[in-house]
């Protein structure tokens, strides 16, 4: 799998996908990693609780600006990572040409989906951040291994 560009997708593009994006950017500095939301809060920065949970992992979400997912953005990625099966179905049904490269962010750690922490408190954000970290580590390992 030759991966030069990854798109991380969630709903609002203010909690899960910005953190997933930054985690992957950190571990894959030679890969372009961006994010978007299926129902994005366009123009908003990262959620404060998400940013705090990210900071505890050493990740800065500063400068993030949410944007809406489009087929054009999806076509620019080699790999699209979504947070749950419903998001994968949505992209596949609305943009069938993208379904083959759309996988779950937590694909390698159980593929149960990454729950949405929005407005659910700091503890949920911390749990989701930990899950995203584990999932990102697996993707980083797989992508680096495939590049060898």
PDB file of C-alpha atoms in Angstrom:
ATOM      1  CA  UNK A   1       0.000   0.000   0.000  1.00  0.00           C
ATOM      2  CA  UNK A   2       1.668   3.193  -1.184  1.00  0.00           C
ATOM      3  CA  UNK A   3       0.132   5.985   0.906  1.00  0.00           C
ATOM      4  CA  UNK A   4       1.115   9.579   0.210  1.00  0.00           C
ATOM      5  CA  UNK A   5      -2.081  11.306   1.354  1.00  0.00           C
ATOM      6  CA  UNK A   6      -4.505  10.403   4.152  1.00  0.00           C
ATOM      7  CA  UNK A   7      -7.847  12.035   4.896  1.00  0.00           C
ATOM      8  CA  UNK A   8      -9.280  11.566   8.401  1.00  0.00           C
ATOM      9  CA  UNK A   9     -13.058  11.999   8.598  1.00  0.00           C
ATOM     10  CA  UNK A  10     -15.570  12.353  11.435  1.00  0.00           C
ATOM     11  CA  UNK A  11     -18.790  14.336  11.727  1.00  0.00           C
ATOM     12  CA  UNK A  12     -18.050  17.886  12.867  1.00  0.00           C
ATOM     13  CA  UNK A  13     -14.287  17.911  12.206  1.00  0.00           C
ATOM     14  CA  UNK A  14     -13.646  19.495  15.617  1.00  0.00           C
ATOM     15  CA  UNK A  15     -12.897  16.529  17.942  1.00  0.00           C
ATOM     16  CA  UNK A  16     -11.889  13.131  16.566  1.00  0.00           C
ATOM     17  CA  UNK A  17     -10.602  13.839  13.070  1.00  0.00           C
ATOM     18  CA  UNK A  18      -8.345  16.780  14.024  1.00  0.00           C
ATOM     19  CA  UNK A  19      -6.661  14.634  16.675  1.00  0.00           C
ATOM     20  CA  UNK A  20      -6.432  11.650  14.325  1.00  0.00           C
ATOM     21  CA  UNK A  21      -4.929  13.928  11.685  1.00  0.00           C
ATOM     22  CA  UNK A  22      -2.274  15.332  14.017  1.00  0.00           C
ATOM     23  CA  UNK A  23      -1.398  11.916  15.464  1.00  0.00           C
ATOM     24  CA  UNK A  24      -0.829  10.518  11.974  1.00  0.00           C
ATOM     25  CA  UNK A  25       1.101  13.638  10.885  1.00  0.00           C
ATOM     26  CA  UNK A  26       3.433  13.204  13.843  1.00  0.00           C
ATOM     27  CA  UNK A  27       4.140   9.552  13.062  1.00  0.00           C
ATOM     28  CA  UNK A  28       4.171   9.866   9.267  1.00  0.00           C
ATOM     29  CA  UNK A  29       6.025  13.118   8.524  1.00  0.00           C
ATOM     30  CA  UNK A  30       6.447  12.251   4.825  1.00  0.00           C
ATOM     31  CA  UNK A  31       2.699  11.696   4.297  1.00  0.00           C
ATOM     32  CA  UNK A  32       0.188  14.497   3.732  1.00  0.00           C
ATOM     33  CA  UNK A  33      -2.545  14.113   6.358  1.00  0.00           C
ATOM     34  CA  UNK A  34      -5.675  16.271   6.409  1.00  0.00           C
ATOM     35  CA  UNK A  35      -9.155  16.021   7.901  1.00  0.00           C
ATOM     36  CA  UNK A  36     -12.765  16.905   7.145  1.00  0.00           C
ATOM     37  CA  UNK A  37     -16.252  16.360   8.533  1.00  0.00           C
ATOM     38  CA  UNK A  38     -19.356  14.833   6.987  1.00  0.00           C
ATOM     39  CA  UNK A  39     -21.440  17.482   8.774  1.00  0.00           C
ATOM     40  CA  UNK A  40     -18.576  19.853   9.490  1.00  0.00           C
ATOM     41  CA  UNK A  41     -18.798  22.862  11.741  1.00  0.00           C
ATOM     42  CA  UNK A  42     -17.099  24.759   8.936  1.00  0.00           C
ATOM     43  CA  UNK A  43     -14.567  27.340  10.023  1.00  0.00           C
ATOM     44  CA  UNK A  44     -14.504  26.306  13.702  1.00  0.00           C
ATOM     45  CA  UNK A  45     -11.347  25.459  15.596  1.00  0.00           C
ATOM     46  CA  UNK A  46     -10.896  22.271  17.574  1.00  0.00           C
ATOM     47  CA  UNK A  47     -13.238  21.664  20.513  1.00  0.00           C
ATOM     48  CA  UNK A  48     -11.658  22.852  23.792  1.00  0.00           C
ATOM     49  CA  UNK A  49     -12.067  19.478  25.520  1.00  0.00           C
ATOM     50  CA  UNK A  50     -10.586  17.699  22.488  1.00  0.00           C
ATOM     51  CA  UNK A  51      -7.653  20.120  22.458  1.00  0.00           C
ATOM     52  CA  UNK A  52      -7.049  19.522  26.173  1.00  0.00           C
ATOM     53  CA  UNK A  53      -7.124  15.728  25.721  1.00  0.00           C
ATOM     54  CA  UNK A  54      -4.766  16.055  22.742  1.00  0.00           C
ATOM     55  CA  UNK A  55      -2.360  18.226  24.734  1.00  0.00           C
ATOM     56  CA  UNK A  56      -2.113  15.473  27.353  1.00  0.00           C
ATOM     57  CA  UNK A  57      -0.823  13.239  24.539  1.00  0.00           C
ATOM     58  CA  UNK A  58       1.646  15.924  23.470  1.00  0.00           C
ATOM     59  CA  UNK A  59      -0.411  16.896  20.427  1.00  0.00           C
ATOM     60  CA  UNK A  60      -1.280  20.519  19.629  1.00  0.00           C
ATOM     61  CA  UNK A  61      -4.609  21.104  17.845  1.00  0.00           C
ATOM     62  CA  UNK A  62      -3.901  24.826  17.503  1.00  0.00           C
ATOM     63  CA  UNK A  63      -4.588  26.285  14.089  1.00  0.00           C
ATOM     64  CA  UNK A  64      -7.112  23.617  13.125  1.00  0.00           C
ATOM     65  CA  UNK A  65     -10.013  24.909  11.012  1.00  0.00           C
ATOM     66  CA  UNK A  66     -12.865  22.504  10.297  1.00  0.00           C
ATOM     67  CA  UNK A  67     -13.969  21.892   6.734  1.00  0.00           C
ATOM     68  CA  UNK A  68     -16.703  19.995   4.956  1.00  0.00           C
ATOM     69  CA  UNK A  69     -15.943  16.638   3.330  1.00  0.00           C
ATOM     70  CA  UNK A  70     -16.397  16.616  -0.439  1.00  0.00           C
ATOM     71  CA  UNK A  71     -15.817  13.959  -3.073  1.00  0.00           C
ATOM     72  CA  UNK A  72     -13.030  16.128  -4.485  1.00  0.00           C
ATOM     73  CA  UNK A  73     -11.206  16.136  -1.137  1.00  0.00           C
ATOM     74  CA  UNK A  74     -11.745  12.376  -0.902  1.00  0.00           C
ATOM     75  CA  UNK A  75     -10.363  11.783  -4.387  1.00  0.00           C
ATOM     76  CA  UNK A  76      -7.169  13.581  -3.365  1.00  0.00           C
ATOM     77  CA  UNK A  77      -6.451  10.990  -0.667  1.00  0.00           C
ATOM     78  CA  UNK A  78      -4.932   7.539  -1.060  1.00  0.00           C
ATOM     79  CA  UNK A  79      -6.601   6.447   2.175  1.00  0.00           C
ATOM     80  CA  UNK A  80      -9.712   7.786   3.909  1.00  0.00           C
ATOM     81  CA  UNK A  81     -10.052   6.884   7.581  1.00  0.00           C
ATOM     82  CA  UNK A  82     -13.484   7.266   9.178  1.00  0.00           C
ATOM     83  CA  UNK A  83     -14.578   6.906  12.787  1.00  0.00           C
ATOM     84  CA  UNK A  84     -17.393   4.365  12.415  1.00  0.00           C
ATOM     85  CA  UNK A  85     -19.170   2.000  10.048  1.00  0.00           C
ATOM     86  CA  UNK A  86     -22.016   4.461   9.408  1.00  0.00           C
ATOM     87  CA  UNK A  87     -19.562   7.077   8.135  1.00  0.00           C
ATOM     88  CA  UNK A  88     -17.986   4.460   5.886  1.00  0.00           C
ATOM     89  CA  UNK A  89     -21.416   3.500   4.517  1.00  0.00           C
ATOM     90  CA  UNK A  90     -22.294   7.162   3.965  1.00  0.00           C
ATOM     91  CA  UNK A  91     -19.171   7.853   1.923  1.00  0.00           C
ATOM     92  CA  UNK A  92     -19.569   4.586  -0.006  1.00  0.00           C
ATOM     93  CA  UNK A  93     -23.203   5.193  -0.896  1.00  0.00           C
ATOM     94  CA  UNK A  94     -22.776   8.872  -1.780  1.00  0.00           C
ATOM     95  CA  UNK A  95     -19.396   8.462  -3.484  1.00  0.00           C
ATOM     96  CA  UNK A  96     -18.995   4.812  -4.589  1.00  0.00           C
ATOM     97  CA  UNK A  97     -15.651   5.573  -6.252  1.00  0.00           C
ATOM     98  CA  UNK A  98     -14.207   6.257  -2.783  1.00  0.00           C
ATOM     99  CA  UNK A  99     -15.491   3.131  -1.025  1.00  0.00           C
ATOM    100  CA  UNK A 100     -12.442   0.977  -1.792  1.00  0.00           C
ATOM    101  CA  UNK A 101     -10.077   3.331  -0.007  1.00  0.00           C
ATOM    102  CA  UNK A 102     -12.332   4.174   2.938  1.00  0.00           C
ATOM    103  CA  UNK A 103     -11.504   2.234   6.098  1.00  0.00           C
ATOM    104  CA  UNK A 104     -12.076   2.537   9.827  1.00  0.00           C
ATOM    105  CA  UNK A 105      -9.593   4.548  11.876  1.00  0.00           C
ATOM    106  CA  UNK A 106      -9.656   1.758  14.476  1.00  0.00           C
ATOM    107  CA  UNK A 107      -9.380  -0.975  11.807  1.00  0.00           C
ATOM    108  CA  UNK A 108      -6.440  -2.702  13.516  1.00  0.00           C
ATOM    109  CA  UNK A 109      -7.624  -2.467  17.133  1.00  0.00           C
ATOM    110  CA  UNK A 110     -11.045  -4.093  16.963  1.00  0.00           C
ATOM    111  CA  UNK A 111     -12.913  -2.033  14.353  1.00  0.00           C
ATOM    112  CA  UNK A 112     -15.735  -1.200  16.753  1.00  0.00           C
ATOM    113  CA  UNK A 113     -15.715   2.501  15.903  1.00  0.00           C
ATOM    114  CA  UNK A 114     -14.439   5.558  17.731  1.00  0.00           C
ATOM    115  CA  UNK A 115     -17.274   7.130  19.754  1.00  0.00           C
ATOM    116  CA  UNK A 116     -18.088  10.807  19.338  1.00  0.00           C
ATOM    117  CA  UNK A 117     -16.969  12.667  22.489  1.00  0.00           C
ATOM    118  CA  UNK A 118     -18.576  15.992  21.545  1.00  0.00           C
ATOM    119  CA  UNK A 119     -20.178  17.603  24.615  1.00  0.00           C
ATOM    120  CA  UNK A 120     -19.712  14.421  26.651  1.00  0.00           C
ATOM    121  CA  UNK A 121     -17.095  15.744  29.088  1.00  0.00           C
ATOM    122  CA  UNK A 122     -13.367  15.619  29.639  1.00  0.00           C
ATOM    123  CA  UNK A 123     -13.277  11.959  30.710  1.00  0.00           C
ATOM    124  CA  UNK A 124     -14.881  10.787  27.452  1.00  0.00           C
ATOM    125  CA  UNK A 125     -12.527  12.998  25.457  1.00  0.00           C
ATOM    126  CA  UNK A 126      -9.566  11.447  27.290  1.00  0.00           C
ATOM    127  CA  UNK A 127     -10.830   7.911  26.528  1.00  0.00           C
ATOM    128  CA  UNK A 128     -11.365   8.760  22.865  1.00  0.00           C
ATOM    129  CA  UNK A 129      -7.919  10.392  22.646  1.00  0.00           C
ATOM    130  CA  UNK A 130      -6.340   7.238  24.041  1.00  0.00           C
ATOM    131  CA  UNK A 131      -8.252   5.084  21.544  1.00  0.00           C
ATOM    132  CA  UNK A 132      -7.195   7.357  18.676  1.00  0.00           C
ATOM    133  CA  UNK A 133      -3.572   7.169  19.827  1.00  0.00           C
ATOM    134  CA  UNK A 134      -3.626   3.356  19.823  1.00  0.00           C
ATOM    135  CA  UNK A 135      -5.338   3.236  16.435  1.00  0.00           C
ATOM    136  CA  UNK A 136      -2.966   5.808  14.917  1.00  0.00           C
ATOM    137  CA  UNK A 137       0.044   3.864  16.176  1.00  0.00           C
ATOM    138  CA  UNK A 138      -1.218   0.765  14.340  1.00  0.00           C
ATOM    139  CA  UNK A 139      -1.808   2.675  11.087  1.00  0.00           C
ATOM    140  CA  UNK A 140       1.629   4.269  11.349  1.00  0.00           C
ATOM    141  CA  UNK A 141       3.224   0.850  11.821  1.00  0.00           C
ATOM    142  CA  UNK A 142       1.311  -0.669   8.886  1.00  0.00           C
ATOM    143  CA  UNK A 143       2.035   2.228   6.536  1.00  0.00           C
ATOM    144  CA  UNK A 144       5.719   2.412   7.454  1.00  0.00           C
ATOM    145  CA  UNK A 145       5.979  -1.382   7.096  1.00  0.00           C
ATOM    146  CA  UNK A 146       4.377  -1.306   3.662  1.00  0.00           C
ATOM    147  CA  UNK A 147       6.771   1.427   2.491  1.00  0.00           C
ATOM    148  CA  UNK A 148       9.828  -0.758   3.146  1.00  0.00           C
TER     149      UNK A 148
END
